[in-house]
Coordinates of C-alpha atoms and ligand atoms in Angstrom, one line a residue:
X1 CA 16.0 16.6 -6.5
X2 CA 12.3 16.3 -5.9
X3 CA 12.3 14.4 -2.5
X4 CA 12.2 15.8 0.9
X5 CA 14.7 14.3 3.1
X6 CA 14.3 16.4 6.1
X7 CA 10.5 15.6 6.0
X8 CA 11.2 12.2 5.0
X9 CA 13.9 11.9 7.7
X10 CA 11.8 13.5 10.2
X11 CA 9.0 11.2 9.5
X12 CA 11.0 7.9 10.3
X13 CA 11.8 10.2 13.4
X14 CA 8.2 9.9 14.4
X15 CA 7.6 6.8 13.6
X16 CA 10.8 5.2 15.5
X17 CA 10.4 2.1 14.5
X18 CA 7.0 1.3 15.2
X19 CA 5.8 1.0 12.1
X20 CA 7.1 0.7 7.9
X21 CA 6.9 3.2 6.1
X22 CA 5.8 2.7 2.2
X23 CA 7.2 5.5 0.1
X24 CA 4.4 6.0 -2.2
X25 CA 6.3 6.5 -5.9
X26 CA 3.3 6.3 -7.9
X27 CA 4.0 8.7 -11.3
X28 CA 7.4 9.6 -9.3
X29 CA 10.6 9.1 -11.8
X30 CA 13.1 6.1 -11.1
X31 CA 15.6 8.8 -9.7
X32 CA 13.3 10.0 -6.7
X33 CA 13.5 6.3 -6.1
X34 CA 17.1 5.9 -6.1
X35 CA 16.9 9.1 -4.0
X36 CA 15.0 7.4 -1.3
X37 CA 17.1 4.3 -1.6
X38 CA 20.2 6.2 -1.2
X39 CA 19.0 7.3 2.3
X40 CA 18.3 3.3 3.4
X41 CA 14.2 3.3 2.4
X42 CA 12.9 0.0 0.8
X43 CA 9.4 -0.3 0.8
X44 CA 8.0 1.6 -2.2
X45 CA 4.2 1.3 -2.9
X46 CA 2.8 1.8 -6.6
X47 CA -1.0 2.1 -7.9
X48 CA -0.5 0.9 -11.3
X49 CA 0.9 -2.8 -12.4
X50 CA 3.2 -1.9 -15.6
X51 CA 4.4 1.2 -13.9
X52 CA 5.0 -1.1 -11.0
X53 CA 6.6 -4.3 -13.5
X54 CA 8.3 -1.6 -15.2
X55 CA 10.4 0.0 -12.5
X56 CA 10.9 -3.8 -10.7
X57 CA 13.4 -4.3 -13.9
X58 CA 15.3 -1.1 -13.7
X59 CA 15.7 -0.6 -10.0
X60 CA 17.6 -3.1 -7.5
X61 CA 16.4 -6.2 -6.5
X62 CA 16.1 -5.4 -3.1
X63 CA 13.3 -3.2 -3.2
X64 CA 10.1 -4.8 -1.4
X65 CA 7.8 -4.1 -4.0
X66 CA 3.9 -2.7 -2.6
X67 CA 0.7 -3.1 -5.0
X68 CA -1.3 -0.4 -3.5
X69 CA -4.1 0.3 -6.2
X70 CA -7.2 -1.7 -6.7
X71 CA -5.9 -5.3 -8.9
X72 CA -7.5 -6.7 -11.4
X73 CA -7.5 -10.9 -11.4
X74 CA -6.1 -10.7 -14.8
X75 CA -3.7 -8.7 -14.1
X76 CA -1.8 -10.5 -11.2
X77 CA 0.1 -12.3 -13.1
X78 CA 2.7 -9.7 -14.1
X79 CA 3.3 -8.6 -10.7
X80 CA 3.0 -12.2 -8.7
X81 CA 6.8 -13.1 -9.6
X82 CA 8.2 -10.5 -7.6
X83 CA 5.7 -8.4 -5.0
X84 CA 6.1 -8.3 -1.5
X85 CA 2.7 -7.4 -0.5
X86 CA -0.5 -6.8 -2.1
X87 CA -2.4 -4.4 -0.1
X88 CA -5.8 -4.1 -1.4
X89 CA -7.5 -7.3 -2.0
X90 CA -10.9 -7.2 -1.9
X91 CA -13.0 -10.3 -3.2
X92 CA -12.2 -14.0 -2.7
X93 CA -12.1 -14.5 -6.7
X94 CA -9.3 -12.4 -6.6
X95 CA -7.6 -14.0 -3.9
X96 CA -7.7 -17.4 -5.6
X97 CA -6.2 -15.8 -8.4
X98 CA -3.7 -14.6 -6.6
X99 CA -3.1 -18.0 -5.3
X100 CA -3.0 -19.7 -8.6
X101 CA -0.4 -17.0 -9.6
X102 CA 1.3 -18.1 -6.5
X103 CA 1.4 -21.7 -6.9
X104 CA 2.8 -21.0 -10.8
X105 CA 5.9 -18.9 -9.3
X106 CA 6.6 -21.3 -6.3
X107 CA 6.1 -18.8 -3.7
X108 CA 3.9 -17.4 -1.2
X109 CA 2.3 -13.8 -1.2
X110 CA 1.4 -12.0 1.1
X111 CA -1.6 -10.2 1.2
X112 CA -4.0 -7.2 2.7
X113 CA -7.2 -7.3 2.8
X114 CA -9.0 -3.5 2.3
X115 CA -11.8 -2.9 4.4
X116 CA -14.2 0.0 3.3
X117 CA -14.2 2.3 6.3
X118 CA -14.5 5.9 4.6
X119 CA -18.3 7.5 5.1
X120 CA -17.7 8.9 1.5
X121 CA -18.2 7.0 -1.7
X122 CA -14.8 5.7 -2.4
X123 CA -14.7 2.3 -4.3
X124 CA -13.1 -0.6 -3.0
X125 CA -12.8 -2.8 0.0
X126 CA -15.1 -5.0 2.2
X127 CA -17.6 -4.1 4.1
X128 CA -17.3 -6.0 7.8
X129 CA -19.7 -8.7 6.7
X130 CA -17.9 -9.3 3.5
X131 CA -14.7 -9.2 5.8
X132 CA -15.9 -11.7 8.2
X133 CA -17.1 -14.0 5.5
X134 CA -13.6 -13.8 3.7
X135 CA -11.7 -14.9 6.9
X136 CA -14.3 -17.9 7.9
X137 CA -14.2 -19.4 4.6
X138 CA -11.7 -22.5 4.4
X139 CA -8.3 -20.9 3.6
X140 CA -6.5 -23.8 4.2
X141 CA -6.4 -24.8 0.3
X142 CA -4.9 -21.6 -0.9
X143 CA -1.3 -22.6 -0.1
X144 CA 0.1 -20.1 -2.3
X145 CA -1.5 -16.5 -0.1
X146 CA -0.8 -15.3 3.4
X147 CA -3.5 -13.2 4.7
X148 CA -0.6 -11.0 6.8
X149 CA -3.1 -7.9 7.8
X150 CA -6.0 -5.3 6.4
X151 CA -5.5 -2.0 4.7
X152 CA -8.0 0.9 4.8
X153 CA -8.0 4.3 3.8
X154 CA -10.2 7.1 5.9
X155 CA -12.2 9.8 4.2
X156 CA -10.7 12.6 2.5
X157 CA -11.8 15.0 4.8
X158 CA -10.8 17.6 7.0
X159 CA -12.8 16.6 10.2
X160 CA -10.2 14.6 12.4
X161 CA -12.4 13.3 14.2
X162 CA -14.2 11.1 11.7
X163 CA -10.8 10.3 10.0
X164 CA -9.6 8.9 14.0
X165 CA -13.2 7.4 14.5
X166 CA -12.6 5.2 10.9
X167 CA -9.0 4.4 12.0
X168 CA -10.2 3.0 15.5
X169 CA -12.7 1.4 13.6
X170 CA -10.2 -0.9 11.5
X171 CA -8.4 -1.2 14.7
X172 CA -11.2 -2.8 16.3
X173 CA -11.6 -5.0 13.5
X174 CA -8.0 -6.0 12.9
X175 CA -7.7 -7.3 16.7
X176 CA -11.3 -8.8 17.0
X177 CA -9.3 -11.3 13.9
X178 CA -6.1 -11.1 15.1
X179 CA -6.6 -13.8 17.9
X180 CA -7.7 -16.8 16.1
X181 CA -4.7 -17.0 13.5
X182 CA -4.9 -20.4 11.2
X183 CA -1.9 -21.4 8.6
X184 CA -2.2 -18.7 6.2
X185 CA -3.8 -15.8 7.8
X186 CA -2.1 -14.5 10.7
X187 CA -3.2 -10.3 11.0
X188 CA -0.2 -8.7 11.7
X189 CA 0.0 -5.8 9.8
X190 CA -2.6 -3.2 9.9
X191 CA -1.8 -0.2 6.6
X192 CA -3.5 2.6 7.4
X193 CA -2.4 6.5 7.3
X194 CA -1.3 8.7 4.3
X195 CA 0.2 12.1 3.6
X196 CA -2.9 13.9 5.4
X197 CA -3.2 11.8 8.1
X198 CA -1.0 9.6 9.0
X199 CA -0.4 10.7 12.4
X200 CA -4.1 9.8 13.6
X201 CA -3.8 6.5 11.9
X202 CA -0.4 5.6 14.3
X203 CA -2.2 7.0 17.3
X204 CA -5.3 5.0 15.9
X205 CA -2.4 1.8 16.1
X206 CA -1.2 1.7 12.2
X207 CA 1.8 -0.1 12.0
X208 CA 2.6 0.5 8.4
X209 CA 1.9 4.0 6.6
X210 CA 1.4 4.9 3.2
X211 CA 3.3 8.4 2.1
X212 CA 2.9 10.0 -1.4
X213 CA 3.3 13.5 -1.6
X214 CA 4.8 14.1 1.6
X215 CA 8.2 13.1 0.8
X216 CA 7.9 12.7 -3.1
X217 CA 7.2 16.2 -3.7
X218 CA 5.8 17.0 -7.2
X219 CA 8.7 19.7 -8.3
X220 CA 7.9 22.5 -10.9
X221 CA 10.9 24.0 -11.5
X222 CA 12.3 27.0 -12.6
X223 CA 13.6 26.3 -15.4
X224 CA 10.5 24.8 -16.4
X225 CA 8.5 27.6 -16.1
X226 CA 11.2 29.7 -18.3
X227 CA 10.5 26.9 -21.0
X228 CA 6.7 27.8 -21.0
X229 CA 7.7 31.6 -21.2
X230 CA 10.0 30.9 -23.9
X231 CA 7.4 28.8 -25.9
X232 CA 5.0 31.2 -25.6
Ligands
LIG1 C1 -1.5 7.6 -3.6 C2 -1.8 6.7 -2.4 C3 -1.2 6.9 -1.2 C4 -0.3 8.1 -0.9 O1 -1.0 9.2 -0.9 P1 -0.3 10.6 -0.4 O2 -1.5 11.4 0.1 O3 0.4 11.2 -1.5 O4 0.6 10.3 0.8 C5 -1.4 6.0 -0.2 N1 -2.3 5.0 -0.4 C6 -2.9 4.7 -1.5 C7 -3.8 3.6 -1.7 C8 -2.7 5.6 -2.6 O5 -3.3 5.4 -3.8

């Protein structure tokens, strides 16, 4: 078994309810998922969209189904039948698309919108004028999206208290929106906090947490290694 329950278990401990956990199963095999799903967990994040179509099909249909990666319009399609949330939207072109896929399978998604926050040069996400720009535009004809909350990720970096200082930042942002709610964008959910650092992003006031290697542990196992001996 390559998942840790105790860590996972003490995790939920921490958490008590106050916010989801996402089990992060990105590269992870279909039996860490069942592991997890064993022990109650059904939120499961993935980065990639076949990966994430793939295991949709094999696994039970009760999974809520996270697209944590960066999306690419074309690509919505093959993930809009069946996700519960897409965390990391990040231009309006791609949130039309996402509504067109909407309207075409009858349903509603939800949706995050990333905000850049990290001081380091990581990728993707809105900076707060992009942000505010997204949110003032006339929503009201995308029927098919719910803008539910906003995701960010803090820089990969030892120093806490930058890490805390981009957390409160999102914060700030996520309630300065979170009073003027329209028909489909009411900010409820704020994802923020991983493996390294999820603790500050709850104190920082995450409500839903993003953990990879924490509780999917990447496993080399013995008898691996004696394969590699044995080849060699
Ligand atoms: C991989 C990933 C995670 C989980 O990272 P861990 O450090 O393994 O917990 C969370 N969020 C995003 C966007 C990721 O790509």
């Amino acid at each position: 078994m390559s998942i840790d329950t105790e860590k996972y278990q003490e995790i939920l401990r921490e958490l008590a309810g106050k916010a989801t956990l996402v089990a992060v199963s990105k590269t992870k095999p279909v039996e860490d998922i069942l592991d997890l799903y064993a022990l109650g967990q059904r939120d499961f994040g993935e980065n990639y969209v076949q990966e994430l179509k793939d295991k949709y099909e094999l696994l039970p249909k009760d999974i809520r189904w996270h697209y944590i990666g960066h999306l690419q319009s074309n690509k919505v399609k093959y993930i809009a039948p069946f996700v519960h949330l897409i965390h990391g939207v990040d231009s309006l072109s791609l949130l039309k698309e996402i509504n067109k896929q909407g309207s075409k399978n009858n349903r509603i998604i939800d949706c995050l919108l990333q905000v850049y926050i990290a001081k380091e040069e990581t990728k993707f996400g809105l900076d707060s004028h992009e942000l505010e720009t997204i949110l003032k535009t006339e929503l009201a004809e995308f029927k098919n999206i719910r803008i539910c909350g906003l995701m960010g990720m803090a820089s990969f970096s030892n120093n806490m208290d930058l890490v805390s200082s981009e957390f409160n930042y999102l914060k700030t942002l996520f309630d300065e929106y979170a009073v003027s709610p329209t028909a489909n964008c009411q900010l409820e959910t704020l994802s923020m906090g991983m493996s390294a650092d999820f603790e500050f992003a709850i104190a920082a006031g995450s409500n839903m947490i993003r953990i990879g290697s924490l509780v999917l542990v990447v496993e080399i196992s013995i008898t691996k290694i004696r394969t590699c001996f044995v080849v060699l």
